[in-house]
Structures are given as structure tokens and as C-alpha cells.
Coordinates of C-alpha atoms and ligand atoms in Angstrom, one line a residue:
M166 CA 0.0 0.0 0.0
I167 CA 1.4 3.4 -0.9
L168 CA 0.6 6.0 1.8
P169 CA -0.2 9.6 1.1
A170 CA 2.5 11.7 2.4
D171 CA 0.8 13.4 5.3
H172 CA -1.2 12.1 8.2
S173 CA -2.3 13.4 11.6
A174 CA -2.9 11.8 15.0
D175 CA -3.0 12.8 18.6
A176 CA -0.2 10.3 19.3
A177 CA 2.3 8.6 17.1
I178 CA 4.1 5.6 18.5
I179 CA 7.5 4.5 17.1
G180 CA 8.1 0.8 17.7
G181 CA 5.7 -2.1 17.5
G182 CA 7.1 -4.2 20.4
F183 CA 5.1 -5.0 23.5
F184 CA 5.6 -1.6 25.0
G185 CA 4.8 0.5 21.9
C186 CA 1.7 -1.6 21.2
M187 CA 0.4 -1.5 24.8
I188 CA 1.0 2.3 25.0
A189 CA -0.9 2.7 21.7
C190 CA -3.9 0.7 23.0
H191 CA -3.8 2.6 26.3
L192 CA -4.0 6.0 24.6
A193 CA -6.6 4.8 22.1
E194 CA -8.7 3.5 24.9
Q195 CA -8.7 7.1 26.3
G196 CA -10.1 8.4 23.0
Q197 CA -6.9 9.5 21.3
R198 CA -6.3 8.9 17.6
V199 CA -3.1 6.8 17.5
I200 CA -0.7 5.8 14.7
L201 CA 1.8 3.0 15.4
L202 CA 4.9 2.6 13.2
E203 CA 7.0 -0.6 13.1
R204 CA 10.1 -1.0 11.0
E205 CA 9.8 -4.8 10.6
E206 CA 7.1 -6.8 8.9
N207 CA 5.6 -8.2 12.2
L208 CA 4.8 -6.8 15.6
L209 CA 6.5 -8.1 18.7
D210 CA 9.2 -9.8 16.7
K211 CA 12.4 -8.2 18.2
A212 CA 13.3 -8.0 21.9
S213 CA 9.7 -8.8 22.8
Y214 CA 10.2 -12.2 21.2
R215 CA 13.9 -12.7 21.5
N216 CA 14.3 -12.9 25.2
Q217 CA 14.2 -15.5 28.0
A218 CA 10.4 -15.3 28.4
R219 CA 10.6 -15.1 32.2
V220 CA 7.8 -13.3 34.0
H221 CA 9.8 -11.9 36.8
Q222 CA 8.6 -12.4 40.4
G223 CA 11.7 -10.8 42.0
Y224 CA 14.0 -13.7 42.6
H225 CA 16.4 -12.7 39.9
Y226 CA 17.3 -9.4 41.5
P227 CA 18.7 -10.1 45.0
R228 CA 20.9 -7.0 44.7
S229 CA 18.1 -4.6 44.0
L230 CA 15.4 -4.6 46.6
I231 CA 13.3 -2.1 44.6
T232 CA 13.3 -4.2 41.5
G233 CA 12.4 -7.2 43.6
L234 CA 9.5 -5.5 45.1
R235 CA 8.2 -4.0 41.9
S236 CA 8.5 -7.4 40.2
R237 CA 6.4 -9.0 42.9
E238 CA 3.6 -6.4 42.4
N239 CA 3.8 -6.5 38.6
Y240 CA 3.9 -10.3 38.4
T241 CA 0.4 -10.5 39.9
R242 CA -0.9 -7.8 37.6
F243 CA 0.7 -9.3 34.5
V244 CA -0.5 -12.8 35.2
S245 CA -4.0 -11.5 35.8
E246 CA -4.2 -9.4 32.7
F247 CA -2.3 -11.7 30.3
G248 CA -3.1 -15.0 31.9
E249 CA -3.8 -16.7 28.5
C250 CA -0.2 -16.0 27.4
V251 CA 1.4 -17.2 30.7
H252 CA 2.8 -20.7 31.1
T253 CA 2.9 -22.0 34.7
G254 CA 2.9 -25.7 33.9
F255 CA 6.5 -26.4 35.0
E256 CA 8.4 -26.5 38.3
K257 CA 10.8 -23.6 38.8
Y258 CA 14.0 -23.8 40.9
Y259 CA 16.6 -21.3 41.8
A260 CA 20.0 -22.7 42.9
I261 CA 22.8 -20.7 44.6
G262 CA 26.4 -21.2 43.5
R263 CA 29.0 -21.9 46.3
E264 CA 31.8 -20.0 44.6
F265 CA 31.7 -16.8 42.5
S266 CA 28.2 -16.0 43.6
K267 CA 27.3 -12.5 44.6
V268 CA 24.8 -13.8 47.1
N269 CA 24.9 -16.8 49.4
A270 CA 21.9 -19.0 50.4
A271 CA 21.2 -17.1 53.6
Q272 CA 21.2 -13.7 51.8
F273 CA 18.9 -15.1 49.1
E274 CA 16.5 -16.4 51.7
L275 CA 16.5 -13.1 53.5
F276 CA 15.9 -11.2 50.3
C277 CA 12.9 -13.4 49.3
K278 CA 11.5 -12.9 52.8
R279 CA 11.8 -9.1 52.5
I280 CA 10.0 -9.0 49.2
G281 CA 7.5 -11.7 50.2
A282 CA 8.4 -14.1 47.4
P283 CA 7.3 -17.7 48.1
L284 CA 10.3 -20.0 48.6
S285 CA 10.7 -23.6 49.8
E286 CA 13.4 -26.2 49.9
A287 CA 13.7 -28.2 46.7
P288 CA 12.8 -31.9 46.9
G289 CA 15.6 -34.4 47.2
H290 CA 15.3 -35.8 43.6
V291 CA 15.7 -32.2 42.2
K292 CA 18.7 -31.4 44.5
A293 CA 20.2 -34.7 43.3
L294 CA 20.4 -33.2 39.8
F295 CA 23.0 -30.7 40.9
D296 CA 26.6 -31.1 41.9
R297 CA 26.3 -30.2 45.6
G298 CA 30.1 -29.4 45.7
L299 CA 29.4 -26.4 43.5
I300 CA 25.8 -25.6 44.5
E301 CA 25.1 -24.4 48.1
E302 CA 21.3 -24.7 48.1
V303 CA 18.3 -25.3 45.7
Y304 CA 14.9 -23.7 46.2
R305 CA 11.5 -24.3 44.7
V306 CA 10.0 -20.9 43.7
E307 CA 6.9 -19.6 41.9
E308 CA 7.8 -18.1 38.5
A309 CA 6.2 -18.3 35.1
A310 CA 7.2 -17.9 31.4
F311 CA 5.3 -16.0 28.8
D312 CA 4.4 -17.1 25.3
A313 CA 5.5 -14.2 23.1
R314 CA 3.6 -15.4 20.1
K315 CA 0.3 -15.6 22.1
L316 CA 1.1 -12.2 23.5
A317 CA 1.5 -10.8 20.0
G318 CA -1.9 -12.3 19.0
L319 CA -3.5 -10.7 22.0
V320 CA -1.9 -7.3 21.4
K321 CA -2.9 -7.3 17.7
R322 CA -6.6 -8.0 18.7
R323 CA -6.5 -5.1 21.1
L324 CA -4.9 -2.8 18.5
E325 CA -7.7 -3.6 16.1
K326 CA -10.4 -3.3 18.7
N327 CA -9.1 0.2 19.6
Q328 CA -8.7 1.2 16.0
V329 CA -5.1 2.0 16.2
R330 CA -3.6 2.6 12.7
V331 CA -0.7 0.2 12.4
W332 CA 1.9 0.7 9.8
T333 CA 4.5 -2.1 9.6
R334 CA 7.6 -1.9 7.4
T335 CA 7.7 1.8 8.2
E336 CA 10.8 3.3 9.7
A337 CA 10.8 6.5 11.6
S338 CA 13.9 8.7 11.3
R339 CA 13.4 12.0 13.1
V340 CA 11.0 14.3 15.0
E341 CA 10.9 18.1 14.8
P342 CA 8.7 20.8 16.2
A343 CA 5.8 21.9 14.0
S344 CA 2.8 24.1 14.4
G345 CA 0.3 22.4 16.7
G346 CA 2.8 19.8 18.0
L347 CA 5.4 17.6 16.3
R348 CA 6.2 16.3 12.9
L349 CA 7.5 12.8 12.6
H350 CA 9.4 11.8 9.5
A351 CA 9.4 8.2 8.4
S352 CA 9.7 6.1 5.2
Q353 CA 7.7 3.2 3.9
S354 CA 9.1 1.3 1.0
G355 CA 11.5 4.1 0.3
L356 CA 8.7 6.7 0.2
P357 CA 8.7 9.5 2.7
V358 CA 5.8 9.7 5.1
G359 CA 5.0 12.6 7.5
I360 CA 2.9 12.5 10.6
Q361 CA 1.6 15.5 12.5
A362 CA 1.0 14.6 16.1
S363 CA 0.7 16.3 19.5
Q364 CA 2.7 13.5 21.2
V365 CA 5.3 11.1 19.9
Y366 CA 6.3 8.1 22.0
N367 CA 9.7 6.6 21.1
C368 CA 9.4 2.9 22.1
T369 CA 12.2 1.5 20.1
Y370 CA 14.1 -0.2 22.9
G371 CA 17.8 -0.5 21.9
D372 CA 17.3 2.0 19.1
L373 CA 16.0 4.8 21.3
N374 CA 19.0 6.9 20.5
G375 CA 18.6 6.4 16.8
I376 CA 15.5 8.7 16.8
L377 CA 17.3 11.2 19.0
R378 CA 20.4 11.2 16.8
G379 CA 18.3 11.7 13.7
S380 CA 16.5 14.6 15.4
G381 CA 19.8 16.3 16.5
L382 CA 18.8 15.8 20.2
P383 CA 21.1 14.7 23.2
L384 CA 21.3 11.0 23.6
I385 CA 20.2 9.0 26.6
P386 CA 23.2 7.0 28.1
L387 CA 22.5 3.3 27.4
K388 CA 24.3 0.1 27.9
H389 CA 23.9 -2.5 25.1
E390 CA 24.8 -6.2 24.9
L391 CA 24.6 -8.4 21.8
A392 CA 22.9 -11.4 23.4
E393 CA 22.4 -15.0 22.4
I394 CA 19.5 -17.0 23.7
A395 CA 19.9 -20.6 22.7
L396 CA 16.8 -22.7 22.2
V397 CA 17.5 -26.3 23.1
E398 CA 15.6 -29.5 23.5
P399 CA 16.0 -30.5 27.2
P400 CA 16.8 -34.1 28.2
A401 CA 13.7 -35.8 29.8
P402 CA 14.7 -35.2 33.5
L403 CA 14.7 -31.4 32.8
A404 CA 11.7 -31.2 30.4
N405 CA 9.3 -30.0 33.1
L406 CA 11.8 -27.9 35.0
G407 CA 13.0 -24.3 34.9
I408 CA 16.4 -23.8 36.4
T409 CA 18.3 -20.6 37.3
V410 CA 21.7 -20.6 39.0
M411 CA 22.4 -17.4 40.9
C412 CA 24.1 -14.9 41.2
G413 CA 27.1 -14.6 39.0
P414 CA 28.6 -16.3 35.9
F415 CA 26.0 -19.1 35.8
F416 CA 23.2 -20.2 33.6
S417 CA 19.4 -20.4 33.1
L418 CA 17.4 -23.2 31.4
M419 CA 13.7 -22.8 31.3
P420 CA 10.7 -23.3 29.0
F421 CA 10.3 -21.0 26.0
P422 CA 6.6 -21.4 25.6
S423 CA 6.1 -20.4 22.0
T424 CA 8.3 -23.4 21.0
P425 CA 8.6 -27.0 22.3
W426 CA 12.1 -26.0 23.6
H427 CA 13.8 -24.4 26.5
S428 CA 15.7 -21.2 26.4
F429 CA 19.3 -21.6 27.6
S430 CA 21.5 -18.6 28.5
H431 CA 24.7 -18.1 30.4
V432 CA 25.9 -14.9 32.1
R433 CA 29.4 -15.3 30.8
Y434 CA 28.7 -16.5 27.2
T435 CA 25.3 -15.0 26.3
P436 CA 26.7 -11.5 25.8
H437 CA 28.8 -11.6 22.6
A438 CA 29.7 -7.9 23.0
G439 CA 28.9 -5.1 25.3
W440 CA 29.3 -1.3 25.0
N441 CA 28.0 2.0 26.2
E442 CA 26.2 4.5 23.9
N443 CA 26.6 7.9 25.5
T444 CA 27.5 10.1 22.5
A445 CA 26.9 10.3 18.8
D446 CA 30.4 8.9 18.3
D447 CA 29.6 5.6 20.2
M448 CA 28.5 2.5 18.2
S449 CA 24.8 2.4 17.7
P450 CA 22.8 -0.9 17.7
A451 CA 22.2 -0.5 14.0
E452 CA 26.0 -0.4 13.4
A453 CA 26.4 -3.4 15.6
R454 CA 23.7 -5.4 13.7
A455 CA 25.4 -4.5 10.4
T456 CA 28.4 -6.6 11.5
G457 CA 26.4 -9.8 11.1
T458 CA 25.2 -12.6 13.2
P459 CA 27.9 -14.1 15.5
V460 CA 28.8 -17.8 15.7
S461 CA 26.8 -19.5 18.5
R462 CA 28.5 -20.0 21.8
V463 CA 26.1 -22.7 23.0
E464 CA 28.8 -25.2 23.3
H465 CA 30.7 -23.0 25.8
M466 CA 27.4 -22.6 27.7
R467 CA 26.8 -26.3 27.8
L468 CA 30.3 -27.3 28.9
D469 CA 30.2 -24.8 31.8
A470 CA 26.7 -25.5 32.9
L471 CA 27.1 -29.3 33.0
R472 CA 29.6 -28.9 35.8
Y473 CA 26.8 -27.6 38.0
M474 CA 24.1 -29.9 36.6
P475 CA 25.4 -32.9 34.6
E476 CA 22.1 -33.4 32.7
V477 CA 22.6 -30.1 30.9
G478 CA 25.3 -32.0 29.0
N479 CA 22.4 -33.8 27.2
I480 CA 20.6 -30.8 25.7
I481 CA 20.2 -30.6 21.9
H482 CA 20.7 -27.2 20.4
R483 CA 17.9 -26.3 17.9
K484 CA 18.6 -22.7 17.1
S485 CA 19.7 -19.4 18.7
L486 CA 18.0 -16.0 18.9
F487 CA 20.2 -13.0 18.8
E488 CA 19.1 -9.6 20.0
I489 CA 20.6 -6.4 21.5
K490 CA 19.7 -6.2 25.1
T491 CA 19.6 -2.6 26.5
V492 CA 19.8 -1.5 30.1
L493 CA 20.5 1.7 32.0
P494 CA 24.2 2.1 32.8
V495 CA 23.2 3.1 36.4
N496 CA 22.1 -0.5 37.0
E497 CA 25.4 -2.1 36.0
K498 CA 26.2 -2.8 39.7
D499 CA 22.9 -3.8 41.2
D500 CA 21.4 -5.4 38.0
G501 CA 18.1 -3.6 38.8
R502 CA 15.6 -3.1 36.0
P503 CA 13.7 0.2 36.6
I504 CA 11.7 1.7 33.7
L505 CA 12.9 4.8 31.9
F506 CA 10.2 7.2 31.0
R507 CA 11.6 10.4 29.8
R508 CA 8.9 12.9 29.2
D509 CA 9.6 15.8 26.8
C510 CA 12.9 14.3 25.9
G511 CA 14.7 17.2 24.1
L512 CA 11.4 18.4 22.6
P513 CA 8.0 19.1 24.2
G514 CA 5.7 16.2 23.4
L515 CA 8.5 13.7 22.6
H516 CA 8.6 10.9 25.2
C517 CA 11.2 8.1 25.4
V518 CA 10.3 4.7 27.0
L519 CA 12.5 1.8 28.0
G520 CA 10.6 -1.0 29.7
A521 CA 13.6 -3.2 30.7
K522 CA 11.4 -6.2 31.4
I523 CA 8.0 -7.2 30.2
D524 CA 6.0 -6.9 33.4
N525 CA 7.2 -3.3 33.8
I526 CA 4.4 -2.3 31.3
H527 CA 2.2 -1.7 34.4
D528 CA 4.7 0.9 35.7
I529 CA 4.9 2.6 32.3
L530 CA 1.2 2.9 31.9
D531 CA 0.9 4.2 35.5
E532 CA 3.5 6.7 34.7
I533 CA 1.6 7.9 31.6
D534 CA -1.6 8.2 33.6
N535 CA 0.0 9.9 36.6
A536 CA 1.9 12.5 34.6
E537 CA 0.1 15.7 34.1
A538 CA -1.1 15.0 30.6
P539 CA -1.5 18.0 28.3
P540 CA -5.1 18.3 27.0
A541 CA -5.6 16.0 24.0
R542 CA -5.3 18.1 20.9
H543 CA -6.2 17.0 17.5
A544 CA -3.4 17.9 15.2
A545 CA -4.1 19.8 12.1
Ligands
FAD160 C1 18.4 -11.4 25.5 C2 17.2 -10.7 26.3 C3 16.6 -11.4 27.3 C4 15.6 -10.8 28.0 N1 14.9 -11.6 29.0 C5 13.8 -11.1 29.5 C6 13.0 -11.9 30.4 O1 13.3 -13.1 30.6 N2 11.9 -11.3 30.9 C7 11.5 -10.0 30.7 O2 10.5 -9.6 31.3 N3 12.3 -9.3 29.9 C8 13.4 -9.8 29.3 N4 14.1 -9.0 28.4 C9 13.7 -7.6 28.2 C10 12.4 -7.5 27.3 O3 12.6 -8.3 26.2 C11 12.2 -6.1 26.9 O4 12.1 -5.3 28.1 C12 11.0 -5.9 26.1 O5 10.8 -6.9 25.1 C13 11.1 -4.5 25.4 O6 10.0 -4.3 24.6 P1 10.0 -3.1 23.6 O7 8.6 -3.0 23.0 O8 10.5 -1.9 24.3 O9 11.1 -3.5 22.6 P2 11.0 -4.3 21.2 O10 10.1 -5.5 21.3 O11 12.4 -4.5 20.7 O12 10.2 -3.3 20.3 C14 10.9 -2.2 19.7 C15 10.4 -2.1 18.3 O13 10.8 -0.9 17.7 C16 11.1 -1.2 16.3 N5 11.9 -0.1 15.8 C17 13.2 0.3 16.2 N6 13.6 1.4 15.6 C18 12.5 1.8 14.8 C19 12.3 2.9 13.9 N7 13.3 3.8 13.7 N8 11.1 3.0 13.3 C20 10.1 2.0 13.5 N9 10.3 1.0 14.3 C21 11.5 0.9 15.0 C22 11.8 -2.5 16.3 O14 11.8 -3.1 15.1 C23 11.0 -3.3 17.4 O15 10.0 -4.0 16.9 C24 15.1 -9.5 27.7 C25 15.7 -8.9 26.6 C26 16.7 -9.5 25.9 C27 17.2 -8.7 24.7

């Protein structure tokens, strides 16, 4: 479809991942006219699919009490709102490494108590799967995984219901002030498209600075990692289990519900590269992607993980998903995952959003509702 060059909306959303789509639905439900732009052919196909699919309940963040507490609250909200996309039909265990771990078992127990996360001793047959010389303790926990494909289906139905105009294969490049609000420049199949909008939400995750760069605005300091999530067929004894070894250079193996496989990641080997993007001279995710897909490191992951859990040696690698993972540099030490919601980011009406983990959507929508919203204006 060839689009006419000019369009208008109350809000234009850049990025059709989970966050962009949910914000689009939220604003449309409030009566705003919304246009959503996605560069790829499909929605929720980038970070919102290429991740570990864990619905966080706090256990993963023993060094950040605030992220632990927010995860606890948002877990309940996420499971209640997106229950049809949440897979709970497996047993989830967290194990604590004896050496190299940043927390010990006593600290982990105390942390779970503080955030009110359910925890119990793992049964003997599960403990027996671990090398107890390397693993101090194993706990049964309550944690789910989400099915990203089902989530995409649900989100698409909501977008339709709320009459959000969705343009895929449309790449936004820059935003500039214009009479009555902002003008967003984009291209579809090489043809320029312009959108006049009162508000523009930049929901491009790792590419947040791409829009800011294009618009000549200051960048947001971000930390990127080129990450590999291996999808593997687990051996029978691990088929119904999700395992996470904490809190250091260890691994996770847990169901990846949109496939018959488990996701497999390793703190040391999953990141193929890591860098900060603070200034226009730093490498952008687009430049990193242009260097091509790296060779899988799943064999390194397997060889290290089987020392802790010998059955991991019997996984069968099916494929790997590569994605740039983006976090805030400020969380490098505590591994926390707060949201970034930067209102009027360089320009009045341009808002930048980084969700950091999927359940944080509730914090973002609360932030949008709580902020003193300017009166909805219909752009000319
Ligand atoms: C390896 C990895 C593991 C993770 N594990 C977990 C986990 O277990 N649990 C959890 O909760 N979270 C996890 N996360 C984080 C989670 O995936 C993200 O917080 C979430 O998916 C971000 O959603 P989003 O909509 O912001 O980004 P995305 O889903 O990436 O959406 C952004 C969209 O913007 C589009 N876009 C970019 N630039 C433009 C442009 N110029 N014009 C138009 N469109 C554009 C992209 O194509 C993309 O579709 C993980 C992330 C990674 C990478």
C-alpha cells in the first residue's frame, strides 16, 4: 500500500514491540487517535520475542530490593491481565552457587522474605540433579514464562479493537517541532511519510538513540549487549523444570513457551559484545547489527553448565536467537531493572520509553496516567 505523504494523529508511537503496542492501545482507549509505526514486517518480533520469556517475580534481583518489590507487584498484575499467554505448567527452581556467587543462600532467603516471594526447599530428587560441591542450596519458587507469540496475538486484537492505525515496514527517522505539536518523519518502501502529532512516543528499545540522533537531540546514556538466547531440546529429566543458578557467571534453562524447547543462557557467554552508547560517536545498535550474526556459543554454555548440573550435557541445540539487550548504565552494579520514562525528551511532546522487562508495562502505563497530561489536541 502506498501511503499519502501526510497524516495526523493525537499520538504517534514509534516501535511495535510489546511496549509500543500496549501504549498505543492505552492511549486509544482514552479516546486518542493513534498511529503506530513498526520497521519490521511483524509486531513483537524483536526484543519482545527474542528474550528469555521469564515473567519476573523478583527472585532474579537479590541485589536490587526495589526491582524485587516492583516485580512482585507487577507479576500479579501481569498474570491477571495476560493469563492466557502465561505458562505456569512447570516447576521452577533457583540454585545458589557456592563460589563466584554475589549472594549466598542465607542472603537469598532473607531477600525473598523481604520482598514476600514464596520459597521452599527443593525436593531431594531435584537437589540430586546438581553437583552439591558447587551448589550451596536449591529452592523451589513460583515463577512463570510467557508465550511471546500468544502475547503478539492478544496485542494485535487489542490494537484492532481500539482502531489504532498500524503501519508495519515503516521506519521513523526524526522528529521536529511543528505548528500544533510535532512532525514525525518516516519512510515506507522508500517513500517519505510525514505524521503531524501532538505527542510522539519513542518505544524503540535498543534503538531509542537512533531517533534522538536523527533529530539532533542529546542521547540517553544506554548500555547494550549483543545477546544470544539458545533454544534447546532439554533431556527428559529437565523437560518440566525451569532452572536458574544465581548470582554470577552461571546459567538459566527454562521453558520457552512459543516453541517446544527451553531457552538456555549463560551470564558469561550469552553477551557476545557489550558497549555503552553515550555520545553520537559511540557505536549504535544499527551499526552493531550490520556486523552480522555471530557464531553460536552454545557449546561454551553447555560445557560450563554441565559442571553444575550434569544433565545439561544432554541438551540438543535447535537454534539461537540474537538480540541487542539494552539496560541503563546506572544498573550495572545492582542489576536492577527500573523503567525509563523520559517525558519531553529534548522536545516538548517527545517521550522516550525503555521498559527493561516485560511486566514493567504496568509501571509505564501508571507513569503515563499519573503524569500531568496535556489536554488532548487533534493535530491539524
Ligand atoms: C536477550 C534478552 C533477554 C531478556 N529476557 C527477559 C525476560 O526473561 N523477561 C523479561 O521480562 N524481559 C526480558 N528482556 C527484556 C524484554 O525483552 C524487553 O524489556 C521488552 O521486550 C522490550 O519491549 P519493547 O517493546 O520496548 O522492545 P521491542 O520488542 O524490541 O520493540 C521495539 C520495536 O521498535 C522497532 N523499531 C526500532 N527502531 C525503529 C524505527 N526507527 N522505526 C520504526 N520501528 C522501529 C523494532 O523493530 C522493534 O520491533 C530480555 C531482553 C533481551 C534482549
